[in-house]
Coordinates of C-alpha atoms and ligand atoms in Angstrom, one line a residue:
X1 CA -6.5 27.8 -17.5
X2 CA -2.7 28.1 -16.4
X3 CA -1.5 29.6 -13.2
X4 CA 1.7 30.6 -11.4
X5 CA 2.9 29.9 -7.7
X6 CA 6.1 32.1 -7.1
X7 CA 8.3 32.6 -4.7
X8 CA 7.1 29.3 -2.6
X9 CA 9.8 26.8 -0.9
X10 CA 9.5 23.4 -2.6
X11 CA 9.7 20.8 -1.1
X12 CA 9.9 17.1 -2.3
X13 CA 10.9 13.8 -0.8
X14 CA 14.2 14.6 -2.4
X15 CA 14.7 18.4 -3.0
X16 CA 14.1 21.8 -1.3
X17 CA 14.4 24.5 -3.2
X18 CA 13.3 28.2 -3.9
X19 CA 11.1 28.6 -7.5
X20 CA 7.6 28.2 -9.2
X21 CA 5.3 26.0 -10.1
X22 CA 3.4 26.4 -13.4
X23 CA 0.4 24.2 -13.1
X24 CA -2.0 24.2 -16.7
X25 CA -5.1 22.1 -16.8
X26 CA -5.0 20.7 -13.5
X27 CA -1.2 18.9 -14.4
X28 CA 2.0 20.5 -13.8
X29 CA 3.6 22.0 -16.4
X30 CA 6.9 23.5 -15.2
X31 CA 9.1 23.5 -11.9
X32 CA 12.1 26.6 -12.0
X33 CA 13.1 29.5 -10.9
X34 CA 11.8 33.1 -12.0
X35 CA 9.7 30.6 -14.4
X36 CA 8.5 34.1 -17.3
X37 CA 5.2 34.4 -16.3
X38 CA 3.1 34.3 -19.0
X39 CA -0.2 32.5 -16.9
X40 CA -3.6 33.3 -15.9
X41 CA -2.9 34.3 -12.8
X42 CA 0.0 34.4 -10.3
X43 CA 0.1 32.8 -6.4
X44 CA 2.4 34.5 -4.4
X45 CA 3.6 32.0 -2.0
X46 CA 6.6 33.9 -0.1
X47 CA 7.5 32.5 3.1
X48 CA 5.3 29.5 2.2
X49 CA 6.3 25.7 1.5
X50 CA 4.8 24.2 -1.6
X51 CA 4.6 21.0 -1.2
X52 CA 2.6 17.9 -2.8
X53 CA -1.2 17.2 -1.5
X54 CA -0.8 14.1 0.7
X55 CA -2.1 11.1 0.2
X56 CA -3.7 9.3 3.0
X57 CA -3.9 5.4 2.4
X58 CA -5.3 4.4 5.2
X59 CA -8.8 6.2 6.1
X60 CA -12.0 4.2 7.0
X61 CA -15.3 5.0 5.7
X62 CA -17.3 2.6 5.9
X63 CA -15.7 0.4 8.8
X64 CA -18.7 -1.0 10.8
X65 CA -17.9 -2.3 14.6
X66 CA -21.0 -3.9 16.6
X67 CA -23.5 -2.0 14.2
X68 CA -22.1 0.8 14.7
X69 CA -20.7 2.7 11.7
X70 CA -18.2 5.8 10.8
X71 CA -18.9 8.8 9.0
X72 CA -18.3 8.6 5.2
X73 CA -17.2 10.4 2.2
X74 CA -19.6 13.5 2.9
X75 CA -16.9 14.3 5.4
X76 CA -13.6 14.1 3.2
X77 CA -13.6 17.9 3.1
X78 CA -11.6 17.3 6.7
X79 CA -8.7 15.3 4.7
X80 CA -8.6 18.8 2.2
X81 CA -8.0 21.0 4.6
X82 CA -5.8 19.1 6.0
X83 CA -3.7 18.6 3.2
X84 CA -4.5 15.4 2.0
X85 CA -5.4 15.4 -1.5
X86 CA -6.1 11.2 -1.8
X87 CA -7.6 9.2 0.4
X88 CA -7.5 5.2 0.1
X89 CA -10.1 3.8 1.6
X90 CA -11.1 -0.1 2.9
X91 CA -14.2 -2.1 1.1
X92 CA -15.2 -5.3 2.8
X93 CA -16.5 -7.7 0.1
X94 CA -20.0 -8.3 0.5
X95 CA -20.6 -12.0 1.8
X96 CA -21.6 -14.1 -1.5
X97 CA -20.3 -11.3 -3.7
X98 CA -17.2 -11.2 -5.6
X99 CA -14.5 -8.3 -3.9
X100 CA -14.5 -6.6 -7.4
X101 CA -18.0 -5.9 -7.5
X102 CA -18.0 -5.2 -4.0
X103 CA -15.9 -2.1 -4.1
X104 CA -17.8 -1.3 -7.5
X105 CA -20.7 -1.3 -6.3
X106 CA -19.6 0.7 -2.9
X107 CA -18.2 2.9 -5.3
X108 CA -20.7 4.1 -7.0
X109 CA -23.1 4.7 -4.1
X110 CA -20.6 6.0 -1.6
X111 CA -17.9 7.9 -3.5
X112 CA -18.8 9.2 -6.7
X113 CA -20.4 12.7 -6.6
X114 CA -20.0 13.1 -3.0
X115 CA -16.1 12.5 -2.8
X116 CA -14.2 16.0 -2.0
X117 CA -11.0 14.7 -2.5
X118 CA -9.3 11.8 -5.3
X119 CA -10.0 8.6 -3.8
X120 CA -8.4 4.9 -4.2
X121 CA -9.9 1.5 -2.8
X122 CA -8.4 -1.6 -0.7
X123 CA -10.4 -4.7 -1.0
X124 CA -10.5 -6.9 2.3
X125 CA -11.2 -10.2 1.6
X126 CA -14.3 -11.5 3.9
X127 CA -15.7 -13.9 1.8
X128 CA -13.2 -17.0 0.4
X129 CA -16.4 -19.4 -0.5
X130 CA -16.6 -17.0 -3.2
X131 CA -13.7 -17.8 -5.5
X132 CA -12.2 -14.8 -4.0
X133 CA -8.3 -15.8 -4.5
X134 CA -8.8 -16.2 -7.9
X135 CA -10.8 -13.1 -8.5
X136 CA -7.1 -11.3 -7.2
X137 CA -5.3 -11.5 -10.6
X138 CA -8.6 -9.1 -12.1
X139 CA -8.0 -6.5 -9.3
X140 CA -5.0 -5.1 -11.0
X141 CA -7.4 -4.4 -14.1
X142 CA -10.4 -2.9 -12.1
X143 CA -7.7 -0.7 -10.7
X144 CA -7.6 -2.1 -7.1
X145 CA -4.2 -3.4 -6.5
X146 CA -4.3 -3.8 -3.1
X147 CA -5.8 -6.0 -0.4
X148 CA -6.1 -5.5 3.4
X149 CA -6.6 -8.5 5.8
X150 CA -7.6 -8.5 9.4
X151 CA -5.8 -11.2 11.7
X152 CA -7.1 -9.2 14.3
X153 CA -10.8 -9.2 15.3
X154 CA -12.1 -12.7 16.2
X155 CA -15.4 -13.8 15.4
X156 CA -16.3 -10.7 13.5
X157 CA -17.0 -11.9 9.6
X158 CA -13.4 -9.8 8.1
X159 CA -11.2 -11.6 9.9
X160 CA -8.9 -13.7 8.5
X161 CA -6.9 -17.2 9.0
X162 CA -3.3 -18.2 8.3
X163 CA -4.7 -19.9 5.5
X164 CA -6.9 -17.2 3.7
X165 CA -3.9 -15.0 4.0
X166 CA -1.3 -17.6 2.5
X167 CA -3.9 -17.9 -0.4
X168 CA -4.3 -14.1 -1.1
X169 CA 0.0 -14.0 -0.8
X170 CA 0.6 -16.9 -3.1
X171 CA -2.3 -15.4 -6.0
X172 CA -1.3 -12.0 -5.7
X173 CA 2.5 -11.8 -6.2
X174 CA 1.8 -13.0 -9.6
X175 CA -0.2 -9.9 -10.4
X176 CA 1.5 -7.1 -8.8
X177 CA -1.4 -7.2 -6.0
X178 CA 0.2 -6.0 -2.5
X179 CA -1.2 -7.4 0.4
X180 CA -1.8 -5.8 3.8
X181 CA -2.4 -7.1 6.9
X182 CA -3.4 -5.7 9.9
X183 CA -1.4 -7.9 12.4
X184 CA -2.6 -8.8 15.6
X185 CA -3.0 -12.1 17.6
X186 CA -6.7 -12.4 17.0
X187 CA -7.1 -15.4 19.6
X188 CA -4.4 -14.3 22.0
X189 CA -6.7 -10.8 22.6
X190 CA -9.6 -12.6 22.8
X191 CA -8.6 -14.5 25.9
X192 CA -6.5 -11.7 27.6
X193 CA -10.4 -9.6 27.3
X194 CA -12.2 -12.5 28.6
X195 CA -9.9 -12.5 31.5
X196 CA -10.3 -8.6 32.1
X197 CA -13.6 -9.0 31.9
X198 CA -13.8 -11.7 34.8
X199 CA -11.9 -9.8 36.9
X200 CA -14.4 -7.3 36.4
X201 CA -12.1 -4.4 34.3
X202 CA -14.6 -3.3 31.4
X203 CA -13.0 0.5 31.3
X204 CA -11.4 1.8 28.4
X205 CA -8.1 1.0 29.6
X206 CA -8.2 -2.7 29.9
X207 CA -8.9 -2.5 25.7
X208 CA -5.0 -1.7 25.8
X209 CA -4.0 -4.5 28.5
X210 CA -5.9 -7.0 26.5
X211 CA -3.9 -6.2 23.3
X212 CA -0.2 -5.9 25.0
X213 CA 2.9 -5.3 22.0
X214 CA 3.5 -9.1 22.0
X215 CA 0.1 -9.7 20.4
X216 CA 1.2 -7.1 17.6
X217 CA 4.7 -8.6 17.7
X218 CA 3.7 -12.4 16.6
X219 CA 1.4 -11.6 14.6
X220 CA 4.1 -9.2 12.5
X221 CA 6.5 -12.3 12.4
X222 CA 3.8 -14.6 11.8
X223 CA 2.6 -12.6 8.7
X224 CA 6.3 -12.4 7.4
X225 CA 7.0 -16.1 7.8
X226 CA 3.6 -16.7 5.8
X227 CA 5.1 -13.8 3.0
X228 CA 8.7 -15.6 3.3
X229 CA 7.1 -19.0 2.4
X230 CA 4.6 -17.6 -0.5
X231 CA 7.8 -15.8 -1.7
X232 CA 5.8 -12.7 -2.0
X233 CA 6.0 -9.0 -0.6
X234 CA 3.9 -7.7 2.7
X235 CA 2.9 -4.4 4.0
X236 CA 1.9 -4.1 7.7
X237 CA -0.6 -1.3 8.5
X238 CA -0.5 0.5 11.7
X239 CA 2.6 -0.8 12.9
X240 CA 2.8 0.5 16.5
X241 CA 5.7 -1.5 18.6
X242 CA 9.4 -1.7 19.0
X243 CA 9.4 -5.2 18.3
X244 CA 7.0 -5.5 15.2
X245 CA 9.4 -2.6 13.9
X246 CA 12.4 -5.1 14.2
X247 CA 10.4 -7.4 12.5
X248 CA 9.9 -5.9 9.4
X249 CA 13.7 -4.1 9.9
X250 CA 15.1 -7.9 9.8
X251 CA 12.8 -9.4 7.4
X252 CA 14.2 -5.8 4.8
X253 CA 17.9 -6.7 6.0
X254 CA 17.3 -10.4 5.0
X255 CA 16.5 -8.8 1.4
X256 CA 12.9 -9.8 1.7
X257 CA 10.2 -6.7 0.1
X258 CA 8.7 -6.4 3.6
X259 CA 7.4 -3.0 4.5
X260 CA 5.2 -1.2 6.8
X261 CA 4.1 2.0 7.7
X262 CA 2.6 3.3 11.2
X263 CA -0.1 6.2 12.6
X264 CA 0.3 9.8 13.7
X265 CA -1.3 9.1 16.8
X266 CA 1.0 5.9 17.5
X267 CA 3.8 8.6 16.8
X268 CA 1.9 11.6 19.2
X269 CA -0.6 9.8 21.5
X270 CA 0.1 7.7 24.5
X271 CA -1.8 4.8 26.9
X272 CA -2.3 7.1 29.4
X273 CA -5.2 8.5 27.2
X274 CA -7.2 5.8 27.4
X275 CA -7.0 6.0 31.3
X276 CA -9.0 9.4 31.0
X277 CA -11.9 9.7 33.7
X278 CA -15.5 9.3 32.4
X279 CA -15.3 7.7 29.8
X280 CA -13.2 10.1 28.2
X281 CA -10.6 6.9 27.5
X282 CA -13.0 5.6 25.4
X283 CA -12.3 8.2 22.4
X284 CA -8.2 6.7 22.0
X285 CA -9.6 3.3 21.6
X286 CA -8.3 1.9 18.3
X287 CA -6.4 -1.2 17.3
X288 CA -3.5 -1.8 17.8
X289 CA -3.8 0.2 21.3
X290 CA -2.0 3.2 22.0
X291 CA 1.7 2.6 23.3
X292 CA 4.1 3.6 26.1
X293 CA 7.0 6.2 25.5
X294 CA 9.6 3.8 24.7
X295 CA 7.2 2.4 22.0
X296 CA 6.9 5.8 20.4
X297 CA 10.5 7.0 20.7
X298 CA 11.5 3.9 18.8
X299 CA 8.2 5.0 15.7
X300 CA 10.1 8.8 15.5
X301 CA 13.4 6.7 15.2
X302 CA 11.8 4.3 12.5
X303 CA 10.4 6.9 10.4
X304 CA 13.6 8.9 10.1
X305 CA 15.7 5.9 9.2
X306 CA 13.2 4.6 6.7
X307 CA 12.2 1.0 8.8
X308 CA 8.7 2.5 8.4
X309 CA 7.8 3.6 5.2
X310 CA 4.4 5.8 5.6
X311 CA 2.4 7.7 8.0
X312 CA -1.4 7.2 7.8
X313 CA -4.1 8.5 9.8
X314 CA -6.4 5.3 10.0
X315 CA -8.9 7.4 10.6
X316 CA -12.2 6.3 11.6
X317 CA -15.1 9.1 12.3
X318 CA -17.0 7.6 15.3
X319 CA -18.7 9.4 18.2
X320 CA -17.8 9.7 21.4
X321 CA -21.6 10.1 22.9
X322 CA -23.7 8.0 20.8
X323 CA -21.1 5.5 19.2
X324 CA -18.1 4.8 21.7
X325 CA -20.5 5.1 24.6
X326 CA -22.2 1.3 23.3
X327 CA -18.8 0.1 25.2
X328 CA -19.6 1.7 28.5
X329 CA -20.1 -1.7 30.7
X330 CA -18.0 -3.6 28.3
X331 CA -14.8 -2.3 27.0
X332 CA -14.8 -4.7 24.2
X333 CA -18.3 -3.3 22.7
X334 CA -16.6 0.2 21.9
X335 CA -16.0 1.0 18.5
X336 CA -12.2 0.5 17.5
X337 CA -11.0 3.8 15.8
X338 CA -10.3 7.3 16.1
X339 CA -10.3 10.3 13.9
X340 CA -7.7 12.5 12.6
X341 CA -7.3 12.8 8.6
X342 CA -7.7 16.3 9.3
X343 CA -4.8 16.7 11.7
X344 CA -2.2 14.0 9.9
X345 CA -0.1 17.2 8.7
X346 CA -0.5 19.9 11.0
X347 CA 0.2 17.4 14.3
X348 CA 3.2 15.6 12.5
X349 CA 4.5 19.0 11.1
X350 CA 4.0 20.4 14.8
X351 CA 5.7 17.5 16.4
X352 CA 8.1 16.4 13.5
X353 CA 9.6 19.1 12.1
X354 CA 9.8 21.8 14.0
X355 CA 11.2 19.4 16.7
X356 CA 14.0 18.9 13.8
X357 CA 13.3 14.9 14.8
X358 CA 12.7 14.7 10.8
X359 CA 12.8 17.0 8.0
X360 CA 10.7 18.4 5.6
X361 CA 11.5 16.2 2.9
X362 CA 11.2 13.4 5.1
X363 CA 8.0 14.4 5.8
X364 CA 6.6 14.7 2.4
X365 CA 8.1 11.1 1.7
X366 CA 6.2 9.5 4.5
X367 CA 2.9 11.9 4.4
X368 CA 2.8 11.8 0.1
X369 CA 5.6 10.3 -1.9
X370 CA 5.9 7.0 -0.7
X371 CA 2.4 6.1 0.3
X372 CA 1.4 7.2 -3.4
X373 CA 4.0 4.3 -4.6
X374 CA 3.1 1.6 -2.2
X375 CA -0.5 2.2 -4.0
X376 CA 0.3 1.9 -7.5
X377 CA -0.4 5.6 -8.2
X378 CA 2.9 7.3 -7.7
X379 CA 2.8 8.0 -11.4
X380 CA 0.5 10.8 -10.7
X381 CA 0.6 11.6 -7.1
X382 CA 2.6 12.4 -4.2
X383 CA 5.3 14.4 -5.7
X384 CA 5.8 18.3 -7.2
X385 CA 6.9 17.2 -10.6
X386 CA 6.1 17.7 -14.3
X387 CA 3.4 15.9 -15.4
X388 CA 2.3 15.0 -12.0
X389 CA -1.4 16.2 -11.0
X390 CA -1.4 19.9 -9.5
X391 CA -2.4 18.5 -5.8
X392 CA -0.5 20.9 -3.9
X393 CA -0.4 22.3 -0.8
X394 CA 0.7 25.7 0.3
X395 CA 1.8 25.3 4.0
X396 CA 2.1 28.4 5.9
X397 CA 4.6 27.6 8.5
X398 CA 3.8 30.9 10.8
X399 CA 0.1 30.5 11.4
X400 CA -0.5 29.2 14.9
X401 CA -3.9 27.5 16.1
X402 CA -5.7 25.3 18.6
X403 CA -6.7 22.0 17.2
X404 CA -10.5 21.4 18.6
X405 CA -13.6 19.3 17.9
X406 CA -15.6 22.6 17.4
X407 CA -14.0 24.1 14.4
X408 CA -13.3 20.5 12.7
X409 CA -15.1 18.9 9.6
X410 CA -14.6 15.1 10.4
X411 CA -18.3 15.3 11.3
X412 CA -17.9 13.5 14.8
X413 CA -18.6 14.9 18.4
X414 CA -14.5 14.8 19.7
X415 CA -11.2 15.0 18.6
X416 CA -8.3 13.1 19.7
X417 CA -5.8 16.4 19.7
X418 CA -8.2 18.4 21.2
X419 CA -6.4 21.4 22.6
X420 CA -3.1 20.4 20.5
X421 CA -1.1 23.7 19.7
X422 CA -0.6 23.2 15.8
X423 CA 1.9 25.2 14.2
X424 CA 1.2 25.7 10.4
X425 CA -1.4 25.1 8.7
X426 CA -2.3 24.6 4.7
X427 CA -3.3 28.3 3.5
X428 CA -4.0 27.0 0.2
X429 CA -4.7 23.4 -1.3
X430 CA -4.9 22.7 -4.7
X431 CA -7.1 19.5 -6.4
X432 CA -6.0 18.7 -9.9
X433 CA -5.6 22.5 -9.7
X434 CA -8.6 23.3 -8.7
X435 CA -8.4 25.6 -5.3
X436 CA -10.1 23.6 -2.9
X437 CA -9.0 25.4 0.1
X438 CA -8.7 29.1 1.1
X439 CA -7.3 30.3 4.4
X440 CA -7.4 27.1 5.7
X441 CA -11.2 26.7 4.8
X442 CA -12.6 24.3 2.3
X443 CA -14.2 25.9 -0.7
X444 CA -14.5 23.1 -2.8
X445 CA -17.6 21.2 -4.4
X446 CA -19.0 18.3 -3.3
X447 CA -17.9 15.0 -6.2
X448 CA -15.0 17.0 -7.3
X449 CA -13.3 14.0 -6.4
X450 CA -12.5 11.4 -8.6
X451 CA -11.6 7.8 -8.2
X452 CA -8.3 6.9 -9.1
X453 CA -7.4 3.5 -10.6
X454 CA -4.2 1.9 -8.9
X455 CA -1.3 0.7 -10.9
X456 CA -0.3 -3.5 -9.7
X457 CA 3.4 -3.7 -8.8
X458 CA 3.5 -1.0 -6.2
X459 CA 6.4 -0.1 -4.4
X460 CA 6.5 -3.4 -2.2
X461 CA 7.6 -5.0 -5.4
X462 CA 10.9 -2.5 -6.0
X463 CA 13.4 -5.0 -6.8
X464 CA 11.4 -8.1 -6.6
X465 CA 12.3 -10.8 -9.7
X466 CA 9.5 -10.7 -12.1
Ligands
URP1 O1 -9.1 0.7 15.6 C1 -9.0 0.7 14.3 N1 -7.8 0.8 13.8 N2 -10.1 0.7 13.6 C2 -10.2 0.7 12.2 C3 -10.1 -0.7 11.6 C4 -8.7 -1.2 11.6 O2 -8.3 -2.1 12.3 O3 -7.9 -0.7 10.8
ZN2 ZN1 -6.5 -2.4 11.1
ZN3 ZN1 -7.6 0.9 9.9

């Protein structure tokens, strides 16, 4: 089965250009102009941007928080039509059990046959009684080259020491494994709550007084000291500050493979949110907390000069009524996260480009392109090119609709750009081919996802001595 997209704009990380895209058994074939059509059939994509299906390396779904726990892979149908193609998702190893068999095992109950879209795996290292560091050099093979680590979250069981993280470092630059941390001052919050709490603040608010930039900020330079000493690369998720921004800038000026990426709603959302009446403050709780202006100037600034790498969505598909609401007395019993894998293109497109504060090119580096290299499967994702998987996306940049809760797939009772004006929206999204989205609306099946092994020596290790 062969078929033709004509007349599209494509658009790469590097390249814009008018011309077709020949896609044959789910891989692209050719990339041209007036390519002779001799396919099955033929896309008309005038006035339309083809562009690669993003990749999303940063989507939660099976996060737990006090019990509570987020939607899963049923709901990936939300990243489709929003024009993510991959989703990397987090596995906490299971306490006593190796990390390997941990995702495995996930795996096979959680993803396959119910995955909508292709799907990759970061282990997070809970467990170190279990051998764990050495088990890192075997994650390359199992195809799970990467490995998150909490320093935020004291006291909950996936959070983890200077010492467990200057282990995982020192193991996995010898296999091409890239470590991530999500960096936070785990003891510093943990005071600055207990004092709201004392003073009697338990609203959703005080969740972003107890975790101020500066907790973000050290914990950023901490985890690049530890990287500098165990001579090995880093990647900060969810970076969300000025100063953790400088950190990683510095650490890249110094020559060190230090890199980072940050959140469309760090980029779009503000503090002020979480000041909402009613409770309503509790849906823009997430860790880190959501910033002031200057904070997210300096993110648009990042992205367009390249000191962030990646936009994720760190999406996390929790209620508002029955889920977020277990915080109502006590703001430190709500359940970090918020969704929004579905909105990661139209509300950075909206905001982004047609702002002109990046381009499209830049966008499909920081939405696909680079976020498919950090995870060792750039080789087959992220970009329009020949021989690349036929995950592609054709964006309609004239349609014009109201982002709401209602007429969403993440499966959860709110949304956090409820009301948002989006401009644009994916007409058509492509899975290895297969059409998986029509007007806007999924039409896929259920499992046509498929689990895709990540390559070790992502991009975090571009340059470094071998
Ligand atoms: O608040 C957040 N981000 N929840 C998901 C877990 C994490 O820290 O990434
Ligand atoms: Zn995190
Ligand atoms: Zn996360």
């Amino acid at each position: 089965m062969s078929f033709l997209i004509k007349n599209g704009t494509i658009v790469t990380s590097v390249d814009e250009f008018k011309g077709d895209v020949l896609i044959k058994d789910g891989k692209i074939l050719a990339i041209g102009e007036k390519l002779c059509n001799n396919a099955d059939e033929v896309i008309d994509a005038k006035g339309m941007y083809v562009m690669p299906g993003g990749v999303d390396q940063h989507v939660h779904f099976s996060f737990e928080f006090n019990g509570e726990k987020v939607r899963g892979f049923e709901t990936s149908n939300a990243a489709a039509v929003g024009g993510t193609t991959t989703v990397i998702e987090f596995v906490n190893q299971i306490e006593g059990k190796g990390l390997i068999d941990s995702i495995d095992d996930y795996r096979k109950e959680n993803a396959d046959g119910i995955a909508m879209v292709d799907y990759s795996f970061h282990g997070v290292i809970t467990d170190p009684s279990t051998g764990v560091f050495d088990e890192i050099e075997k994650l390359p093979e199992a195809g799970y080259p990467t490995v998150k680590l909490f320093m935020a979250y004291k006291g909950m069981f996936f959070h983890a020491d200077d010492d467990t993280i200057a282990k995982s470092m020192e193991k996995a630059k010898d296999f091409g494994v890239t470590i991530m941390v999500h960096a936070e001052n785990a003891d510093l919050i943990d005071l600055l709550q207990k004092n709201c709490i004392e003073k009697g603040n338990i609203e959703p608010y005080y969740h972003a007084v107890s975790r101020p930039p500066i907790v973000e900020v050290e914990a950023t330079e901490r985890a690049i000291s530890i990287a500098k000493l165990m001579d090995a690369p880093l990647y900060v998720v969810h970076v969300s500050t000025k100063g953790a921004v400088d950190a990683i800038k510095r650490a890249r000026a110094e020559g060190l493979p230090i890199y980072g990426e940050t959140c469309t709603h760090y980029l779009t959302l503000n503090k002020e949110n979480l000041a909402k009446p009613d409770f309503e403050g509790a849906k823009y709780v997430c860790s880190p907390a959501l910033r002031e202006q200057d904070d997210i100037d300096y993110l648009w600034t990042s992205i367009k000069n390249n000191w962030l790498n990646a936009i994720s969505s760190d999406h996390c598909g929790f209620d508002w009524e029955k889920q977020k609401h277990m915080g109502k007395n006590d703001f430190r019993n709500i359940p970090n996260g918020a969704p929004g894998m579905e909105n990661r293109l139209g509300v950075l497109w909206t905001t982004g480009v047609e702002t002109g504060r990046i381009s499209r090119k830049q966008l499909v580096d920081l939405f696909a392109t680079t976020p498919a290299k950090i995870n060792g499967i750039g080789h087959r994702k992220g970009h329009i090119g020949v021989g690349y998987d036929a995950d592609i996306i054709i964006y309609n940049p004239n349609h014009k609709s109201k982002i709401s809760a209602k007429n969403s797939l993440q499966g959860v009772d709110y949304n956090s750009y409820e009301g948002f004006e989006q401009i644009g929206r994916p007409e058509k999204v492509f899975l290895r081919g297969n059409l998986i989205v029509e007007e806007g609306k999924y039409i896929g099946e259920k499992g046509q996802g498929k689990f895709i092994p990540g390559k070790p020596y992502g991009l975090c290790y571009d340059g470094v001595k071998r």
